mmCIF file of C-alpha atoms in Angstrom:
data_model
loop_
_atom_site.group_PDB
_atom_site.id
_atom_site.type_symbol
_atom_site.label_atom_id
_atom_site.label_comp_id
_atom_site.label_asym_id
_atom_site.label_seq_id
_atom_site.Cartn_x
_atom_site.Cartn_y
_atom_site.Cartn_z
ATOM 1 C CA MET A 39 236.442 107.300 94.496
ATOM 2 C CA ASN A 40 234.378 104.396 94.849
ATOM 3 C CA THR A 41 236.410 101.759 93.412
ATOM 4 C CA ASP A 42 235.416 97.638 93.414
ATOM 5 C CA HIS A 43 237.698 94.945 92.313
ATOM 6 C CA SER A 44 235.901 91.929 93.039
ATOM 7 C CA ILE A 45 234.872 90.350 89.855
ATOM 8 C CA ASN A 46 236.945 92.060 87.307
ATOM 9 C CA THR A 47 238.892 89.302 85.998
ATOM 10 C CA ILE A 48 238.085 85.738 84.260
ATOM 11 C CA SER A 49 241.194 84.071 84.100
ATOM 12 C CA ALA A 50 244.082 86.635 83.499
ATOM 13 C CA PRO A 51 246.717 87.033 86.059
ATOM 14 C CA SER A 52 247.826 90.476 85.599
ATOM 15 C CA PRO A 53 246.815 93.528 87.295
ATOM 16 C CA ILE A 54 243.062 94.111 87.787
ATOM 17 C CA ILE A 55 241.078 96.923 86.026
ATOM 18 C CA PRO A 56 239.191 98.800 88.581
ATOM 19 C CA ARG A 57 235.370 99.589 88.610
ATOM 20 C CA ILE A 58 234.718 102.917 89.595
ATOM 21 C CA LYS A 59 231.192 103.521 90.757
ATOM 22 C CA VAL A 60 229.521 106.715 89.368
ATOM 23 C CA PHE A 61 226.857 108.945 91.596
ATOM 24 C CA GLY A 62 226.058 112.342 91.370
ATOM 25 C CA ASN A 63 228.994 114.235 90.556
ATOM 26 C CA SER A 64 231.516 111.744 91.981
ATOM 27 C CA PRO A 65 234.320 111.396 90.713
ATOM 28 C CA SER A 66 235.071 114.362 89.058
ATOM 29 C CA PRO A 67 236.375 114.408 85.411
ATOM 30 C CA GLU A 68 239.386 115.659 87.380
ATOM 31 C CA GLU A 69 239.919 112.526 89.301
ATOM 32 C CA ILE A 70 239.449 110.515 86.653
ATOM 33 C CA ARG A 71 241.797 112.143 84.537
ATOM 34 C CA ASP A 72 244.767 112.592 86.726
ATOM 35 C CA ASN A 73 244.407 109.161 88.234
ATOM 36 C CA TYR A 74 243.405 106.957 85.437
ATOM 37 C CA ILE A 75 243.282 108.769 81.677
ATOM 38 C CA ALA A 76 246.849 110.868 81.754
ATOM 39 C CA LYS A 77 248.469 107.974 83.582
ATOM 40 C CA ASN A 78 247.266 105.644 80.662
ATOM 41 C CA LEU A 79 245.524 102.882 82.636
ATOM 42 C CA PRO A 80 242.274 101.225 82.075
ATOM 43 C CA PHE A 81 238.990 101.275 84.010
ATOM 44 C CA ILE A 82 235.176 100.543 84.190
ATOM 45 C CA LEU A 83 232.687 102.978 84.972
ATOM 46 C CA THR A 84 229.684 101.470 86.653
ATOM 47 C CA GLY A 85 226.350 102.478 87.904
ATOM 48 C CA ASP A 86 223.673 104.043 86.493
ATOM 49 C CA ALA A 87 224.827 107.843 86.821
ATOM 50 C CA CYS A 88 227.806 106.695 84.109
ATOM 51 C CA LEU A 89 224.953 106.547 81.294
ATOM 52 C CA SER A 90 222.753 109.887 81.975
ATOM 53 C CA THR A 91 222.656 113.288 81.877
ATOM 54 C CA ASN A 92 221.629 115.430 84.963
ATOM 55 C CA SER A 93 220.078 112.242 86.185
ATOM 56 C CA ILE A 94 218.378 111.263 83.126
ATOM 57 C CA PRO A 95 219.326 108.313 81.352
ATOM 58 C CA TRP A 96 220.287 108.178 77.675
ATOM 59 C CA LYS A 97 217.298 108.121 75.404
ATOM 60 C CA VAL A 98 218.514 105.423 73.898
ATOM 61 C CA PHE A 99 217.451 103.564 76.661
ATOM 62 C CA ASP A 100 213.644 104.396 75.795
ATOM 63 C CA GLU A 101 213.761 104.245 72.367
ATOM 64 C CA TRP A 102 215.799 101.680 71.289
ATOM 65 C CA LEU A 103 215.111 98.848 73.843
ATOM 66 C CA VAL A 104 211.883 96.975 75.296
ATOM 67 C CA CYS A 105 211.882 96.765 79.065
ATOM 68 C CA SER A 106 209.422 94.653 81.468
ATOM 69 C CA GLU A 107 207.168 96.380 83.674
ATOM 70 C CA ASN A 108 209.919 96.176 86.564
ATOM 71 C CA GLY A 109 212.163 98.401 84.079
ATOM 72 C CA GLN A 110 214.654 95.616 83.337
ATOM 73 C CA VAL A 111 215.770 95.280 79.535
ATOM 74 C CA SER A 112 214.541 92.557 77.802
ATOM 75 C CA GLN A 113 215.501 93.229 74.322
ATOM 76 C CA LEU A 114 215.846 95.208 71.381
ATOM 77 C CA ASP A 115 212.880 97.282 70.129
ATOM 78 C CA VAL A 116 213.725 96.065 66.661
ATOM 79 C CA GLU A 117 210.250 97.654 65.275
ATOM 80 C CA HIS A 118 211.121 101.204 66.078
ATOM 81 C CA ILE A 119 214.862 100.658 65.010
ATOM 82 C CA ILE A 120 213.451 99.464 61.638
ATOM 83 C CA ARG A 121 210.917 102.022 61.596
ATOM 84 C CA HIS A 122 212.862 105.265 62.030
ATOM 85 C CA TYR A 123 216.766 103.919 60.915
ATOM 86 C CA GLY A 124 216.039 100.586 58.667
ATOM 87 C CA GLU A 125 216.863 102.226 55.690
ATOM 88 C CA ASP A 126 220.479 103.128 57.095
ATOM 89 C CA VAL A 127 223.240 101.483 54.803
ATOM 90 C CA VAL A 128 225.652 100.175 57.897
ATOM 91 C CA PRO A 129 229.067 98.323 57.663
ATOM 92 C CA VAL A 130 228.781 94.502 58.859
ATOM 93 C CA ALA A 131 231.676 92.702 59.478
ATOM 94 C CA ASP A 132 231.631 88.856 58.862
ATOM 95 C CA CYS A 133 233.330 87.233 62.089
ATOM 96 C CA SER A 134 233.070 83.757 60.683
ATOM 97 C CA LYS A 135 235.871 84.663 57.559
ATOM 98 C CA GLN A 136 239.456 86.284 57.968
ATOM 99 C CA GLU A 137 240.835 88.449 55.332
ATOM 100 C CA TYR A 138 244.070 90.424 55.522
ATOM 101 C CA GLY A 139 244.520 89.712 59.304
ATOM 102 C CA THR A 140 240.587 91.190 59.885
ATOM 103 C CA HIS A 141 236.987 90.418 59.397
ATOM 104 C CA PRO A 142 236.043 91.614 55.672
ATOM 105 C CA LYS A 143 233.198 94.126 55.803
ATOM 106 C CA THR A 144 230.487 94.753 53.770
ATOM 107 C CA GLU A 145 227.248 97.071 53.533
ATOM 108 C CA MET A 146 223.630 96.381 53.974
ATOM 109 C CA LYS A 147 220.479 98.488 55.143
ATOM 110 C CA PHE A 148 219.938 98.229 58.629
ATOM 111 C CA THR A 149 217.210 96.294 57.936
ATOM 112 C CA GLU A 150 218.691 93.485 56.204
ATOM 113 C CA PHE A 151 221.412 93.236 59.109
ATOM 114 C CA LEU A 152 218.754 93.149 61.719
ATOM 115 C CA SER A 153 216.648 90.107 59.746
ATOM 116 C CA ARG A 154 220.281 88.241 59.520
ATOM 117 C CA MET A 155 222.140 88.650 62.722
ATOM 118 C CA GLY A 156 222.348 85.817 64.875
ATOM 119 C CA GLY A 157 221.422 83.311 62.262
ATOM 120 C CA GLY A 158 222.723 81.510 59.369
ATOM 121 C CA ASP A 159 226.224 80.071 58.461
ATOM 122 C CA CYS A 160 227.796 83.705 58.946
ATOM 123 C CA CYS A 161 227.993 85.700 62.270
ATOM 124 C CA LEU A 162 227.782 89.158 61.513
ATOM 125 C CA TYR A 163 228.339 92.332 63.439
ATOM 126 C CA LEU A 164 227.459 95.898 62.664
ATOM 127 C CA LYS A 165 230.320 97.817 63.450
ATOM 128 C CA ASP A 166 231.256 101.396 63.007
ATOM 129 C CA TYR A 167 228.142 102.864 62.459
ATOM 130 C CA HIS A 168 228.313 106.845 61.825
ATOM 131 C CA PHE A 169 225.000 107.060 63.435
ATOM 132 C CA VAL A 170 225.533 110.626 65.273
ATOM 133 C CA ARG A 171 227.038 111.792 61.914
ATOM 134 C CA MET A 172 224.216 110.291 59.895
ATOM 135 C CA HIS A 173 221.315 111.815 62.463
ATOM 136 C CA GLU A 174 222.278 114.996 63.863
ATOM 137 C CA ASP A 175 219.202 115.618 65.124
ATOM 138 C CA VAL A 176 218.534 112.461 67.445
ATOM 139 C CA LYS A 177 220.549 112.742 70.810
ATOM 140 C CA LEU A 178 220.420 109.016 71.568
ATOM 141 C CA TYR A 179 223.130 109.623 74.387
ATOM 142 C CA GLU A 180 225.327 112.259 75.310
ATOM 143 C CA THR A 181 229.477 111.806 75.779
ATOM 144 C CA PRO A 182 230.330 111.264 79.608
ATOM 145 C CA ALA A 183 231.818 114.676 81.323
ATOM 146 C CA TYR A 184 234.705 111.957 81.928
ATOM 147 C CA PHE A 185 235.486 112.278 77.840
ATOM 148 C CA THR A 186 234.021 115.123 76.789
ATOM 149 C CA SER A 187 237.941 116.626 75.957
ATOM 150 C CA ASP A 188 238.229 115.117 72.878
ATOM 151 C CA TRP A 189 240.116 116.768 70.264
ATOM 152 C CA LEU A 190 239.711 114.627 67.268
ATOM 153 C CA ASN A 191 236.031 114.476 66.923
ATOM 154 C CA GLU A 192 235.840 118.101 67.963
ATOM 155 C CA TYR A 193 238.018 118.770 64.992
ATOM 156 C CA CYS A 194 236.159 116.638 62.697
ATOM 157 C CA VAL A 195 232.639 117.900 63.513
ATOM 158 C CA ASP A 196 233.773 121.098 62.992
ATOM 159 C CA LYS A 197 235.382 120.456 59.489
ATOM 160 C CA GLY A 198 232.788 118.378 58.484
ATOM 161 C CA LYS A 199 234.721 115.603 58.203
ATOM 162 C CA ASP A 200 233.842 111.724 58.903
ATOM 163 C CA ASP A 201 234.186 111.233 63.121
ATOM 164 C CA TYR A 202 235.104 108.293 65.161
ATOM 165 C CA ARG A 203 231.876 108.174 67.156
ATOM 166 C CA PHE A 204 230.457 104.877 66.355
ATOM 167 C CA VAL A 205 227.403 102.160 67.189
ATOM 168 C CA TYR A 206 227.948 98.728 67.224
ATOM 169 C CA LEU A 207 225.780 95.773 67.204
ATOM 170 C CA GLY A 208 226.186 92.266 67.478
ATOM 171 C CA SER A 209 224.565 89.294 68.608
ATOM 172 C CA THR A 210 226.326 86.376 70.812
ATOM 173 C CA GLY A 211 229.728 85.308 69.504
ATOM 174 C CA SER A 212 230.409 88.099 67.411
ATOM 175 C CA TRP A 213 233.901 89.823 68.116
ATOM 176 C CA THR A 214 236.515 91.982 67.157
ATOM 177 C CA PRO A 215 239.958 90.553 66.348
ATOM 178 C CA PHE A 216 243.486 91.696 68.206
ATOM 179 C CA HIS A 217 244.092 95.169 67.716
ATOM 180 C CA ALA A 218 245.179 98.408 68.832
ATOM 181 C CA ASP A 219 243.072 101.563 67.727
ATOM 182 C CA VAL A 220 243.338 104.254 65.253
ATOM 183 C CA LEU A 221 246.646 106.552 65.950
ATOM 184 C CA HIS A 222 246.997 104.804 68.789
ATOM 185 C CA SER A 223 244.070 107.137 70.345
ATOM 186 C CA PHE A 224 241.888 106.170 73.513
ATOM 187 C CA SER A 225 238.640 105.005 73.471
ATOM 188 C CA TRP A 226 235.666 104.535 75.401
ATOM 189 C CA SER A 227 233.282 101.811 74.860
ATOM 190 C CA ALA A 228 229.685 101.905 76.594
ATOM 191 C CA ASN A 229 227.281 98.728 76.434
ATOM 192 C CA VAL A 230 223.771 99.940 76.332
ATOM 193 C CA VAL A 231 222.485 96.383 76.981
ATOM 194 C CA GLY A 232 224.677 93.093 76.594
ATOM 195 C CA LYS A 233 227.996 91.992 77.850
ATOM 196 C CA LYS A 234 231.496 91.816 76.400
ATOM 197 C CA ARG A 235 234.769 90.016 77.280
ATOM 198 C CA TRP A 236 237.722 92.400 76.828
ATOM 199 C CA ILE A 237 241.369 90.908 76.657
ATOM 200 C CA LEU A 238 244.173 93.534 76.620
ATOM 201 C CA TYR A 239 247.576 93.797 76.853
ATOM 202 C CA PRO A 240 249.701 96.691 77.897
ATOM 203 C CA PRO A 241 251.961 98.845 75.048
ATOM 204 C CA GLY A 242 254.962 97.269 73.926
ATOM 205 C CA LYS A 243 253.554 93.659 75.600
ATOM 206 C CA GLU A 244 252.360 93.045 71.981
ATOM 207 C CA GLU A 245 255.650 92.541 70.559
ATOM 208 C CA LEU A 246 255.792 89.333 72.733
ATOM 209 C CA MET A 247 253.024 88.132 70.528
ATOM 210 C CA LYS A 248 254.707 89.046 66.873
ATOM 211 C CA ASP A 249 255.641 85.853 64.495
ATOM 212 C CA GLN A 250 258.562 85.724 62.929
ATOM 213 C CA LEU A 251 257.524 87.783 60.030
ATOM 214 C CA GLY A 252 256.483 90.809 62.619
ATOM 215 C CA ASN A 253 252.837 90.084 62.354
ATOM 216 C CA LEU A 254 250.598 90.282 65.248
ATOM 217 C CA PRO A 255 247.946 87.040 65.912
ATOM 218 C CA PHE A 256 244.278 87.648 64.597
ATOM 219 C CA ASP A 257 242.927 85.484 67.608
ATOM 220 C CA VAL A 258 244.721 85.643 71.147
ATOM 221 C CA THR A 259 242.363 83.043 72.647
ATOM 222 C CA ILE A 260 243.900 80.245 71.228
ATOM 223 C CA GLU A 261 247.375 78.289 71.786
ATOM 224 C CA PRO A 262 249.899 79.162 72.234
ATOM 225 C CA TYR A 263 248.705 82.990 73.549
ATOM 226 C CA THR A 264 246.489 81.273 76.538
ATOM 227 C CA LEU A 265 249.347 79.181 77.914
ATOM 228 C CA PRO A 266 251.109 80.297 81.087
ATOM 229 C CA THR A 267 254.241 79.646 79.423
ATOM 230 C CA HIS A 268 253.969 81.998 76.827
ATOM 231 C CA PRO A 269 255.797 85.432 77.405
ATOM 232 C CA SER A 270 252.952 87.609 76.891
ATOM 233 C CA TYR A 271 250.791 85.661 79.283
ATOM 234 C CA PRO A 272 251.928 87.483 82.631
ATOM 235 C CA HIS A 273 250.906 90.734 80.752
ATOM 236 C CA ARG A 274 247.451 89.768 79.686
ATOM 237 C CA VAL A 275 244.132 91.259 81.501
ATOM 238 C CA GLU A 276 241.012 89.743 80.677
ATOM 239 C CA VAL A 277 237.932 91.691 82.113
ATOM 240 C CA THR A 278 233.974 91.376 81.626
ATOM 241 C CA GLN A 279 231.709 94.567 80.848
ATOM 242 C CA SER A 280 228.292 94.342 81.793
ATOM 243 C CA SER A 281 225.070 96.055 80.308
ATOM 244 C CA ARG A 282 225.262 100.074 81.450
ATOM 245 C CA GLU A 283 229.123 100.043 82.198
ATOM 246 C CA ILE A 284 231.632 102.113 80.289
ATOM 247 C CA ILE A 285 235.248 100.697 79.499
ATOM 248 C CA PHE A 286 237.742 103.308 78.869
ATOM 249 C CA VAL A 287 241.039 101.746 76.680
ATOM 250 C CA PRO A 288 243.957 103.671 76.769
ATOM 251 C CA SER A 289 246.369 104.645 74.100
ATOM 252 C CA GLY A 290 248.400 101.562 72.738
ATOM 253 C CA TRP A 291 246.785 99.329 74.529
ATOM 254 C CA HIS A 292 246.114 95.862 71.971
ATOM 255 C CA HIS A 293 242.894 94.622 72.638
ATOM 256 C CA GLN A 294 240.459 91.622 71.316
ATOM 257 C CA VAL A 295 236.661 91.763 72.191
ATOM 258 C CA HIS A 296 233.746 89.157 72.534
ATOM 259 C CA ASN A 297 230.227 89.491 72.473
ATOM 260 C CA LEU A 298 228.849 87.327 75.619
ATOM 261 C CA GLU A 299 225.564 88.177 74.683
ATOM 262 C CA THR A 300 223.321 90.206 72.070
ATOM 263 C CA THR A 301 225.106 93.653 72.672
ATOM 264 C CA LEU A 302 224.739 97.264 71.790
ATOM 265 C CA SER A 303 227.476 99.727 72.592
ATOM 266 C CA VAL A 304 228.122 103.178 72.066
ATOM 267 C CA ASN A 305 232.321 103.387 70.997
ATOM 268 C CA HIS A 306 234.353 106.443 70.640
ATOM 269 C CA ASN A 307 237.976 107.098 69.207
ATOM 270 C CA TRP A 308 239.521 109.954 70.643
ATOM 271 C CA PHE A 309 242.872 112.006 72.197
ATOM 272 C CA ASN A 310 243.349 115.114 73.945
ATOM 273 C CA GLY A 311 246.085 116.681 75.931
ATOM 274 C CA CYS A 312 246.787 113.577 77.831
ATOM 275 C CA ASN A 313 247.828 111.503 74.932
ATOM 276 C CA ALA A 314 248.481 113.716 72.053
ATOM 277 C CA GLU A 315 252.141 113.000 72.238
ATOM 278 C CA LYS A 316 251.579 109.138 72.190
ATOM 279 C CA CYS A 317 249.460 109.891 68.947
ATOM 280 C CA TRP A 318 252.050 111.940 67.102
ATOM 281 C CA ASN A 319 255.038 109.605 67.907
ATOM 282 C CA TYR A 320 252.702 106.733 66.617
ATOM 283 C CA LEU A 321 252.396 108.442 63.194
ATOM 284 C CA LYS A 322 256.061 109.457 63.242
ATOM 285 C CA TYR A 323 257.148 105.647 63.678
ATOM 286 C CA ASN A 324 254.673 104.657 60.887
ATOM 287 C CA LEU A 325 256.132 107.559 58.666
ATOM 288 C CA GLN A 326 259.616 106.008 59.705
ATOM 289 C CA LEU A 327 258.546 102.830 58.036
ATOM 290 C CA VAL A 328 256.755 104.144 55.051
ATOM 291 C CA GLU A 329 260.258 105.983 54.172
ATOM 292 C CA LYS A 330 262.187 102.683 54.511
ATOM 293 C CA GLU A 331 260.129 100.851 52.689
ATOM 294 C CA ILE A 332 260.356 102.991 49.684
ATOM 295 C CA SER A 333 263.546 104.666 50.193
ATOM 296 C CA GLU A 334 264.883 103.120 47.057
ATOM 297 C CA PHE A 335 263.084 105.629 45.213
ATOM 298 C CA LYS A 336 264.270 108.641 47.241
ATOM 299 C CA ASP A 337 266.763 110.082 44.962
ATOM 300 C CA SER A 338 264.484 109.035 41.865
ATOM 301 C CA MET A 339 261.076 110.260 42.506
ATOM 302 C CA THR A 340 259.993 113.735 42.564
ATOM 303 C CA ASP A 341 258.939 115.313 45.903
ATOM 304 C CA TRP A 342 259.523 111.813 47.324
ATOM 305 C CA GLU A 343 258.815 113.043 51.094
ATOM 306 C CA SER A 344 255.352 114.237 49.873
ATOM 307 C CA HIS A 345 254.459 110.899 48.268
ATOM 308 C CA CYS A 346 255.398 109.286 51.671
ATOM 309 C CA GLN A 347 253.047 111.534 53.739
ATOM 310 C CA VAL A 348 250.183 110.569 51.031
ATOM 311 C CA LEU A 349 251.077 106.898 51.654
ATOM 312 C CA LEU A 350 251.180 107.562 55.301
ATOM 313 C CA ARG A 351 247.533 108.939 55.391
ATOM 314 C CA ALA A 352 246.525 105.679 53.033
ATOM 315 C CA HIS A 353 247.658 103.237 55.833
ATOM 316 C CA MET A 354 246.949 105.500 58.913
ATOM 317 C CA GLY A 355 243.913 107.891 57.969
ATOM 318 C CA PHE A 356 246.279 110.765 58.735
ATOM 319 C CA HIS A 357 249.295 112.506 58.131
ATOM 320 C CA LEU A 358 251.935 114.695 59.669
ATOM 321 C CA LYS A 359 250.301 117.870 58.401
ATOM 322 C CA ASP A 360 246.607 116.728 59.402
ATOM 323 C CA PHE A 361 247.421 116.088 62.709
ATOM 324 C CA ILE A 362 249.255 119.161 63.033
ATOM 325 C CA GLU A 363 245.914 121.127 61.605
ATOM 326 C CA ILE A 364 244.160 119.833 64.166
ATOM 327 C CA LEU A 365 246.444 121.160 67.052
ATOM 328 C CA ILE A 366 246.022 124.418 65.324
ATOM 329 C CA HIS A 367 242.253 124.446 65.127
ATOM 330 C CA ILE A 368 241.727 123.449 69.004
ATOM 331 C CA ALA A 369 244.596 125.965 69.975
ATOM 332 C CA ASN A 370 242.399 128.724 68.119
ATOM 333 C CA LYS A 371 239.386 127.402 69.705
ATOM 334 C CA ARG A 372 240.996 127.183 73.335
ATOM 335 C CA LEU A 373 242.365 130.675 73.029
ATOM 336 C CA GLY A 374 238.961 132.077 71.950
ATOM 337 C CA MET A 375 237.040 130.755 74.967
ATOM 338 C CA ASN A 376 236.266 133.420 78.008
ATOM 339 C CA ARG A 377 237.866 130.902 80.390
ATOM 340 C CA PRO A 378 240.723 129.150 78.606
ATOM 341 C CA GLN A 379 241.046 125.539 79.433
ATOM 342 C CA VAL A 380 244.320 125.587 81.186
ATOM 343 C CA PHE A 381 245.175 121.892 80.905
ATOM 344 C CA ASP A 382 244.558 122.059 77.408
ATOM 345 C CA LEU A 383 246.514 124.995 76.665
ATOM 346 C CA VAL A 384 249.626 123.619 78.195
ATOM 347 C CA ALA A 385 249.169 120.592 76.543
ATOM 348 C CA LEU A 386 249.048 122.497 73.330
ATOM 349 C CA ARG A 387 251.960 124.463 74.042
ATOM 350 C CA ASP A 388 254.067 121.382 74.598
ATOM 351 C CA MET A 389 252.874 119.699 71.658
ATOM 352 C CA PHE A 390 254.047 122.596 69.437
ATOM 353 C CA ARG A 391 257.340 122.937 71.011
ATOM 354 C CA GLN A 392 257.812 119.190 69.838
ATOM 355 C CA ILE A 393 256.798 119.759 66.577
ATOM 356 C CA ALA A 394 258.988 122.741 65.820
ATOM 357 C CA ASN A 395 261.433 120.531 64.542
ATOM 358 C CA VAL A 396 258.955 119.299 61.337
ATOM 359 C CA ASN A 397 259.858 120.681 58.453
ATOM 360 C CA ILE A 398 256.178 122.054 57.645
ATOM 361 C CA SER A 399 254.616 125.028 56.085
ATOM 362 C CA ARG A 400 252.657 126.004 59.081
ATOM 363 C CA ARG A 401 256.180 127.183 61.220
ATOM 364 C CA THR A 402 255.080 130.893 61.584
ATOM 365 C CA THR A 403 251.561 129.898 62.724
ATOM 366 C CA ILE A 404 252.749 127.643 65.522
ATOM 367 C CA GLU A 405 255.402 130.161 66.817
ATOM 368 C CA THR A 406 252.691 132.759 66.932
ATOM 369 C CA LEU A 407 249.767 130.396 68.812
ATOM 370 C CA VAL A 408 252.807 129.496 71.254
ATOM 371 C CA LYS A 409 253.291 132.979 72.005
ATOM 372 C CA GLU A 410 249.908 133.635 72.132
ATOM 373 C CA ILE A 411 249.227 130.465 74.685
ATOM 374 C CA ASN A 412 251.898 131.535 76.895
ATOM 375 C CA LYS A 413 250.425 135.106 76.897
ATOM 376 C CA THR A 414 247.194 133.903 78.281
ATOM 377 C CA LEU A 415 248.822 131.388 80.622
ATOM 378 C CA GLN A 416 250.805 133.992 82.465
ATOM 379 C CA TYR A 417 247.366 134.832 84.357
ATOM 380 C CA TYR A 418 246.421 131.563 85.456
ATOM 381 C CA ILE A 419 249.884 129.367 85.965
#
């Protein structure tokens, strides 16, 4: 595995995020999984091979970018984007404003966003654009082999639900405030063109940054968080992601991201057998917060537990039953494969054992699946 640690940090004193050169079939998906993803450690993939399929560059490079004669990217092909996708209604954040701890969002046609990007008094950032779902017949890119074990988006696609596969586009100065990803999921983010500055903190270190009311900071590029005397500073990690590089952000790593130049990126949130337990525990933790918040109504409210689940879904996008349905769906698919994915089946079995004590209606289904998984695994481990 070829790693380069030479230019990864800007000023942060904490461990350097490795850059891993991809060439041909090296490193293997199993190497990346075992050495980084399963250990919940960040990394950057570099080299043209990481943004190609079978040595063929992603289609987005030909269709969305204008290149000079020597093959160097010069700018977005705005005319092509407007001609084919200009009527798409896209979500856009205003990075010059703050509302409820984030940037306020609105919707506009892609054409309007492109005409206003980088100009005027506001700083607009196209975020969470469901391009793949809106244009299923257009294959602008392929999920890298390292991240194809994606239970969340596999379930969403199979069930026709909103997925977590996005396109982002922003000019210099657009940014995303300090946060952790949905469900404390993994994310991978590929810069098609442009450059980003990432500021990350390992799980739990965000607690050092909360105010007296328990609120996290909106912006960690200002004092006191940039001062070496701040207790969170030794854990701060900064890295610059260049064009045609992919960064992996592990579960529960809070982060803030700034576009250092006009940047087009592909971003997926996801979970699989490596972090399903982390996502499940985070969901349960938030359920406990909901239950505590409305505990005074427990005796007077009919079906109080169901109300808690509804509130949890409103806050997190999922409740416990939603998560369990994802696991059941993936387990049934894996058991139906001619060549079972042993890693997934072991992880699913372990998850089902963990949730066995939860008061759910699918207990019989889960018990049956565990038996089927054990029966299948006896031939492989």
